[in-house]
Short mmCIF file of C-alpha atoms in Angstrom, two decimals:
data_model
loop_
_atom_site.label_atom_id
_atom_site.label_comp_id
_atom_site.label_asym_id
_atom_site.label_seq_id
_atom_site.Cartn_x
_atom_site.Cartn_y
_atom_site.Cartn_z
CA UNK A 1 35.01 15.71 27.25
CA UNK A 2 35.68 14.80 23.66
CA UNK A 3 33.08 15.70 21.27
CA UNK A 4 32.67 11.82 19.91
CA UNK A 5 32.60 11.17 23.01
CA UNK A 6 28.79 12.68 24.08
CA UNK A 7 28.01 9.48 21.79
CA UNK A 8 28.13 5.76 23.67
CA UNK A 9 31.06 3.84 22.56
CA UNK A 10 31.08 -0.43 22.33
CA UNK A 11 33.35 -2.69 20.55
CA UNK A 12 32.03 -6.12 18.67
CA UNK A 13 34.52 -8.91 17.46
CA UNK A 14 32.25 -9.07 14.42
CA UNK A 15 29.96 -7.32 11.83
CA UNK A 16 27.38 -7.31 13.33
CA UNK A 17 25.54 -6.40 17.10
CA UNK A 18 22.55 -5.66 19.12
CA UNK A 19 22.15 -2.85 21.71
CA UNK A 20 19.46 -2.82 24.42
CA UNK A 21 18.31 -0.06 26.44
CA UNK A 22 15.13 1.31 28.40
CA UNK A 23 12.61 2.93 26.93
CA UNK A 24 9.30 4.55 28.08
CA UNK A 25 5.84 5.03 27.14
CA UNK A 26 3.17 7.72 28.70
CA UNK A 27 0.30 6.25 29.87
CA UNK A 28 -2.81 8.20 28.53
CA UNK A 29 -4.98 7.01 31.08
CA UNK A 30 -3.18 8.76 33.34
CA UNK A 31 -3.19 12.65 31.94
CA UNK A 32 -2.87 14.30 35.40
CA UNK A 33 -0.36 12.30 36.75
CA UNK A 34 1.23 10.42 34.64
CA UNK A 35 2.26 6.97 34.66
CA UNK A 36 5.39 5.92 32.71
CA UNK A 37 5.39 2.59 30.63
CA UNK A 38 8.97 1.11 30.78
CA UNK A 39 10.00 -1.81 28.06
CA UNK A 40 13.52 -3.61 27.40
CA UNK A 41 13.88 -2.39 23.22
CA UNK A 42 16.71 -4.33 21.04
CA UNK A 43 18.44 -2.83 17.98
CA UNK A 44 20.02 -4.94 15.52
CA UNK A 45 23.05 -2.98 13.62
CA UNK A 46 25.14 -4.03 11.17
CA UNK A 47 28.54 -2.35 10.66
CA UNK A 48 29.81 -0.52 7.84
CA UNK A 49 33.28 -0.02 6.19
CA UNK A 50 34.56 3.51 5.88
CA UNK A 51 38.07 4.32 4.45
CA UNK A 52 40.14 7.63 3.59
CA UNK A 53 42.49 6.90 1.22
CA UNK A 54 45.73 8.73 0.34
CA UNK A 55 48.57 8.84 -2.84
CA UNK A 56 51.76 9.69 -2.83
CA UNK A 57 55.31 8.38 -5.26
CA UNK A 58 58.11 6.82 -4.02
CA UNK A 59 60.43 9.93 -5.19
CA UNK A 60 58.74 12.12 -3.08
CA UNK A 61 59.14 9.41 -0.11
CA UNK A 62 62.77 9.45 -0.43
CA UNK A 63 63.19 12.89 -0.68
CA UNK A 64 61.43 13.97 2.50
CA UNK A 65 63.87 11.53 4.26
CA UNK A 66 67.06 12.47 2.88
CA UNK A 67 66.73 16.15 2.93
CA UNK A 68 64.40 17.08 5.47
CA UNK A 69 64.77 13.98 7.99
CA UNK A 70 61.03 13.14 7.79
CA UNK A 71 59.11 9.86 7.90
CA UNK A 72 57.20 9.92 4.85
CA UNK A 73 55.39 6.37 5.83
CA UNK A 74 54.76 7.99 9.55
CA UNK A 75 53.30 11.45 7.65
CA UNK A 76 51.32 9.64 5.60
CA UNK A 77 49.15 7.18 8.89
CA UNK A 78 49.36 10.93 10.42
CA UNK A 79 46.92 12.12 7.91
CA UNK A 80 44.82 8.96 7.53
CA UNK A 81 43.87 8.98 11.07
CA UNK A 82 43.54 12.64 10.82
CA UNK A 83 40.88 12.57 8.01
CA UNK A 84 39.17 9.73 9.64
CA UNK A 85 38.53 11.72 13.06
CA UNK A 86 37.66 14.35 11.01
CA UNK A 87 34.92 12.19 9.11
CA UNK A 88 33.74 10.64 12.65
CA UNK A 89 33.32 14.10 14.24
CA UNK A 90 30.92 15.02 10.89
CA UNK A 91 29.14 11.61 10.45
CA UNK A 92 28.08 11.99 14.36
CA UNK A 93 27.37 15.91 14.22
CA UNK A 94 24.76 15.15 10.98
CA UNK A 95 23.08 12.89 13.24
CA UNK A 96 22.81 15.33 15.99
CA UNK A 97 21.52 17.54 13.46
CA UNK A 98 18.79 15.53 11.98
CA UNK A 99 17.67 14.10 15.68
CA UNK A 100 17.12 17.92 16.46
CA UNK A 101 15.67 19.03 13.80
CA UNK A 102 13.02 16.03 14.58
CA UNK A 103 12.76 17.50 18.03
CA UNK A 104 12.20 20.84 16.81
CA UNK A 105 9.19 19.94 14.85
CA UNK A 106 7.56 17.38 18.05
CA UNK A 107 7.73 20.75 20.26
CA UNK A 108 6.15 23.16 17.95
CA UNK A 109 2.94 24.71 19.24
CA UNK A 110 0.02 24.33 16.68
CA UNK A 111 -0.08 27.61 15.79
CA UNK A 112 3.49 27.55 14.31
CA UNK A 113 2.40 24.51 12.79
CA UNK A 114 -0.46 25.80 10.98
CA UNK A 115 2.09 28.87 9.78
CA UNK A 116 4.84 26.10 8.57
CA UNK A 117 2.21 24.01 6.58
CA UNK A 118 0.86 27.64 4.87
CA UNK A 119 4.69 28.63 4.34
CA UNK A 120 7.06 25.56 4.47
CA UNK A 121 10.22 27.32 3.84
CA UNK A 122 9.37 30.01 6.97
CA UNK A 123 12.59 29.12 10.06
CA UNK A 124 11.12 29.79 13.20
CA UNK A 125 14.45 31.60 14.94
CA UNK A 126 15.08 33.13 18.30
CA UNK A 127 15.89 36.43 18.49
CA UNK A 128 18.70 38.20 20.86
CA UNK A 129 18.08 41.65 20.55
CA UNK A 130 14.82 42.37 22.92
CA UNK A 131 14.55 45.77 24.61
CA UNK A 132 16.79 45.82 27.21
CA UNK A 133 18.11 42.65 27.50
CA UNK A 134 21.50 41.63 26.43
CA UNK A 135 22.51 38.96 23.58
CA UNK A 136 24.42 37.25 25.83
CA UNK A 137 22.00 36.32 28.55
CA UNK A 138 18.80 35.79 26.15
CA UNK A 139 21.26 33.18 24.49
CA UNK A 140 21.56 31.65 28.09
CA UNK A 141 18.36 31.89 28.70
CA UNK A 142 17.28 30.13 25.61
CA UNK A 143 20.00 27.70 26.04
CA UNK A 144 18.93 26.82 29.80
CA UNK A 145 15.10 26.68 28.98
CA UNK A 146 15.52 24.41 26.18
CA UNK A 147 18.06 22.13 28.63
CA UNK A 148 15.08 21.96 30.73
CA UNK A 149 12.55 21.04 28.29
CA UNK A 150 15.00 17.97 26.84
CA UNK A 151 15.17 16.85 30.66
CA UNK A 152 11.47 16.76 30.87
CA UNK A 153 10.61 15.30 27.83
CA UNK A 154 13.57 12.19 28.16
CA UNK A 155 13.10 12.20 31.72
CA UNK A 156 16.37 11.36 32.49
CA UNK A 157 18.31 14.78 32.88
CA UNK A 158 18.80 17.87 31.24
CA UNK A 159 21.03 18.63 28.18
CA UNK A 160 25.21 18.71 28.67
CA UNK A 161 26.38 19.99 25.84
CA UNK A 162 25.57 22.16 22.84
CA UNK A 163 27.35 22.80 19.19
CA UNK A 164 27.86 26.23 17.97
CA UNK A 165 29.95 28.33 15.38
CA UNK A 166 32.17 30.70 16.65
CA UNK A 167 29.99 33.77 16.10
CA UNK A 168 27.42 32.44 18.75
CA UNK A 169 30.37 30.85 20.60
CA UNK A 170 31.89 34.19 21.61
CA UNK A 171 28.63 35.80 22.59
CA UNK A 172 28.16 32.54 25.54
CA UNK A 173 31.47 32.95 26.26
CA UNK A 174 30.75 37.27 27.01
CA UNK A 175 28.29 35.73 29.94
CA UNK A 176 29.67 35.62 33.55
CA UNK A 177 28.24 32.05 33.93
CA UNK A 178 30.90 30.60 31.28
CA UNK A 179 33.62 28.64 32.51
CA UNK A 180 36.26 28.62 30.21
CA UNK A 181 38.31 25.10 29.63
CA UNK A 182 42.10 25.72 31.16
CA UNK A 183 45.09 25.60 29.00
CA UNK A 184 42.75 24.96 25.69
CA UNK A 185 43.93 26.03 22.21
CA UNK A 186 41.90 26.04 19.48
CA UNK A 187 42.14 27.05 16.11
CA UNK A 188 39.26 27.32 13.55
CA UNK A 189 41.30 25.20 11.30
CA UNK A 190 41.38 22.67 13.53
CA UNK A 191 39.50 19.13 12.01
CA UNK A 192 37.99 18.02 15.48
CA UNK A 193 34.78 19.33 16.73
CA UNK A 194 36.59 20.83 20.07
CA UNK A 195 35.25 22.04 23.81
CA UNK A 196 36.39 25.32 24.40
CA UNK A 197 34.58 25.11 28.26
CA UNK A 198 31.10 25.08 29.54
CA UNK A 199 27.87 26.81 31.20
CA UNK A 200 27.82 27.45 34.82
CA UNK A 201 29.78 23.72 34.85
CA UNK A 202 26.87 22.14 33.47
CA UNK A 203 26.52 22.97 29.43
CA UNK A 204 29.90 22.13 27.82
CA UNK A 205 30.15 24.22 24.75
CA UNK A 206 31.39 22.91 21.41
CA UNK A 207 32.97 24.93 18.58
CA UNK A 208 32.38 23.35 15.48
CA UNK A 209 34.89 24.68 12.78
CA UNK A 210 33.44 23.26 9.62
CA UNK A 211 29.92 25.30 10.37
CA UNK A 212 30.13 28.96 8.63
CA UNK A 213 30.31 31.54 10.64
CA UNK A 214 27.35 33.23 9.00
CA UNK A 215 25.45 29.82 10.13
CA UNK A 216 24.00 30.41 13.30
CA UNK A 217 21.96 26.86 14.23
CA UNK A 218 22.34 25.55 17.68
CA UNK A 219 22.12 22.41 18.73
CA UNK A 220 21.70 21.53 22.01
CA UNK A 221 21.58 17.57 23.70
CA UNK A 222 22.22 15.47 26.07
CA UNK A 223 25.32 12.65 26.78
CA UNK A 224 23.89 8.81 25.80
CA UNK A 225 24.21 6.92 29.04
CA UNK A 226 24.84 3.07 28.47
CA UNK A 227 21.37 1.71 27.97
CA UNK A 228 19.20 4.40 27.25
CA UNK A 229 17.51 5.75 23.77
CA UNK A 230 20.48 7.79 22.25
CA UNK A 231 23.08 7.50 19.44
CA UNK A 232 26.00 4.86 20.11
CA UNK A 233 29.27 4.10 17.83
CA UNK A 234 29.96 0.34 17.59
CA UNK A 235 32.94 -0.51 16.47
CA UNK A 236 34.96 -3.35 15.08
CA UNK A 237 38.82 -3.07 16.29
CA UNK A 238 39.51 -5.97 14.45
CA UNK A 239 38.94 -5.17 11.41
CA UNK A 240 40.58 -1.80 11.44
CA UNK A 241 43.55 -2.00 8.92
CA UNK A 242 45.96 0.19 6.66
CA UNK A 243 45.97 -1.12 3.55
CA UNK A 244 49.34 -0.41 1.35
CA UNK A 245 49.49 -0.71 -2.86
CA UNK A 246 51.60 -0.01 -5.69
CA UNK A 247 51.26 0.77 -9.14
CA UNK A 248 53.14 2.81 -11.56
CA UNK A 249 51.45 5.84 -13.31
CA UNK A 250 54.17 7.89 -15.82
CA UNK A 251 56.60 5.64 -14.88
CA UNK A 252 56.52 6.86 -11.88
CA UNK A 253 56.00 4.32 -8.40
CA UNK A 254 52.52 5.54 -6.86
CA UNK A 255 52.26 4.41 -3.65
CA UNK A 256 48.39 4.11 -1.97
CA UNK A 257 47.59 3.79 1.49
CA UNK A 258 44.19 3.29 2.67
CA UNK A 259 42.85 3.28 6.15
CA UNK A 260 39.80 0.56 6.69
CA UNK A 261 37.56 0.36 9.67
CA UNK A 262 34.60 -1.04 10.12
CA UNK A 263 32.00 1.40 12.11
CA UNK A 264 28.02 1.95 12.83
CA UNK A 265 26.72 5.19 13.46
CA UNK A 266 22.99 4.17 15.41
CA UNK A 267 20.53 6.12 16.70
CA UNK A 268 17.69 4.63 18.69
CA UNK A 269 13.68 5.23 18.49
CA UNK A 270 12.74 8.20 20.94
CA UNK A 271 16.43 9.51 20.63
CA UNK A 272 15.15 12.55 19.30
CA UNK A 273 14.25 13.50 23.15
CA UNK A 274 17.56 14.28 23.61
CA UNK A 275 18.45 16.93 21.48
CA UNK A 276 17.00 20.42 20.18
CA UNK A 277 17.99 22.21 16.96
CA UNK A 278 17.26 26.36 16.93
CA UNK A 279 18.87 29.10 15.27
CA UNK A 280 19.42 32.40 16.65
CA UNK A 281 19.78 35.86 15.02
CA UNK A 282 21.68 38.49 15.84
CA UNK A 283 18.90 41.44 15.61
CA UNK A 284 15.69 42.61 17.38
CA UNK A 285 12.75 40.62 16.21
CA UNK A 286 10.74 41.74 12.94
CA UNK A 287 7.32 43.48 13.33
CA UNK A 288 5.25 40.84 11.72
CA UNK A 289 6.48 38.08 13.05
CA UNK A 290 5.67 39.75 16.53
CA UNK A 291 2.32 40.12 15.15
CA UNK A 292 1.93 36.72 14.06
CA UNK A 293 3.81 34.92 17.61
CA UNK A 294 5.70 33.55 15.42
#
């Protein structure tokens, strides 16, 4: 699975669309066994148009045909499509990102509440030093128990995937339940959020390559499914174009080349159920905050 692909693709022939999905309410009448509320919901986007952009002169054109035999032109819509994967794969993962961080707050306990609203800038964190136990399976541990909890509170499934840096990558891939992807190369230099295999078959695991390595936030979520509350990319095939121009700058001919596409990044109400932001640290949990619970 492609990382822009845990999103849910659809094409319009114009600027703007709807999507519909299922949504559901608790009933609060109900507290001890609960009743769920289902409703049709509509979402009215309108699409947006992103473009990389790229500049290069004529002389340099010509001389990467004559004396090294390369397509300048081809080189050039190489590296526009490129940067604009490379854009997609961040526009979708700050989503992901700000949906979790949502979640992360709507799960919070009251006490760690009442501690955030005394000391905003506190980050709740899970630890994977404790006693005995291993990083490896405390990461899997949290990593399964938080796929549970997004199951239960979109009550549609558990989370399929997760986004990591390679620091925390390496530890789930020390643990005897990772399955790593066959024949897969990747490269920390790479521009594309890439799988690199998965959890027991179940969690595919995503190295992210523009997170730091000294950046250890998870996010975990779960694949949007065609009409349900998620985050879809609509886009217009139509419209997307490569735009060529010409000036001259030191008398010099500047060629421009622009890539145009027209695009809608959407997130629906409740989406938030899907996902979970944490961040882990690599050390056995201070005193005080065992003192606090926190």
């Amino acid at each position: 699975m492609k990382f822009l692909d845990t999103a849910k693709h659809s094409e319009t022939a114009s600027n703007r669309n709807m999507i519909t999905y299922l949504d559901f309410t608790l009933d609060p009448n109900n507290p001890d066994y609960p009743h769920l509320k289902l409703s049709k919901k509509t979402k009215h986007i309108e699409l947006v148009t992103y473009q990389v952009k790229s500049t290069i002169d004529e002389n340099t054109i010509a001389d990467l045909k004559m004396f090294h035999a390369v397509d300048g032109e081809e080189m050039i819509r190489s590296v526009l499509e490129s940067e604009s994967l490379a854009q997609r794969n961040k526009k979708l993962l700050d989503i992901y990102s700000i949906l979790g961080e949502e979640s992360a707050d709507e799960i919070m306990n009251e006490w760690k509440k009442i501690i955030k609203k005394i000391f905003p800038k506190i980050r709740y964190k899970s630890y994977l030093i404790n006693n005995s136990i291993e990083g490896s399976e405390l990461l899997i541990s949290n990593i399964i128990s938080r796929s549970h909890l997004i199951g239960v509170r979109n009550r549609r499934g558990h989370a399929n995937f997760i986004i990591c840096n390679g620091a925390v990558g390496a530890l789930i891939q020390d643990h005897p339940s990772f399955v790593r992807l066959e024949n897969n190369v990747f490269s920390n230099t790479s521009n594309e959020i890439r799988s690199v295999g998965s959890i027991g078959e179940n969690i595919e695991v995503f190295i992210n390559p523009f997170q730091r390595f000294t950046d250890n936030t998870v996010i975990i979520g779960r694949k949007t499914q065609e009409h349900e509350p998620g985050v879809y990319i609509v886009e217009n095939k139509g419209a997307r174009e490569i735009i060529e121009t010409v000036m001259i700058e030191d008398n010099k001919i500047i060629k421009s080349k622009s890539l145009h596409e027209k695009l809608a990044f959407v997130h629906t109400k409740n989406s938030s159920r899907n996902f979970i932001k944490f961040e882990v640290e690599f050390k056995k949990k201070p005193l005080w905050r065992r003192m606090l619970f926190i």
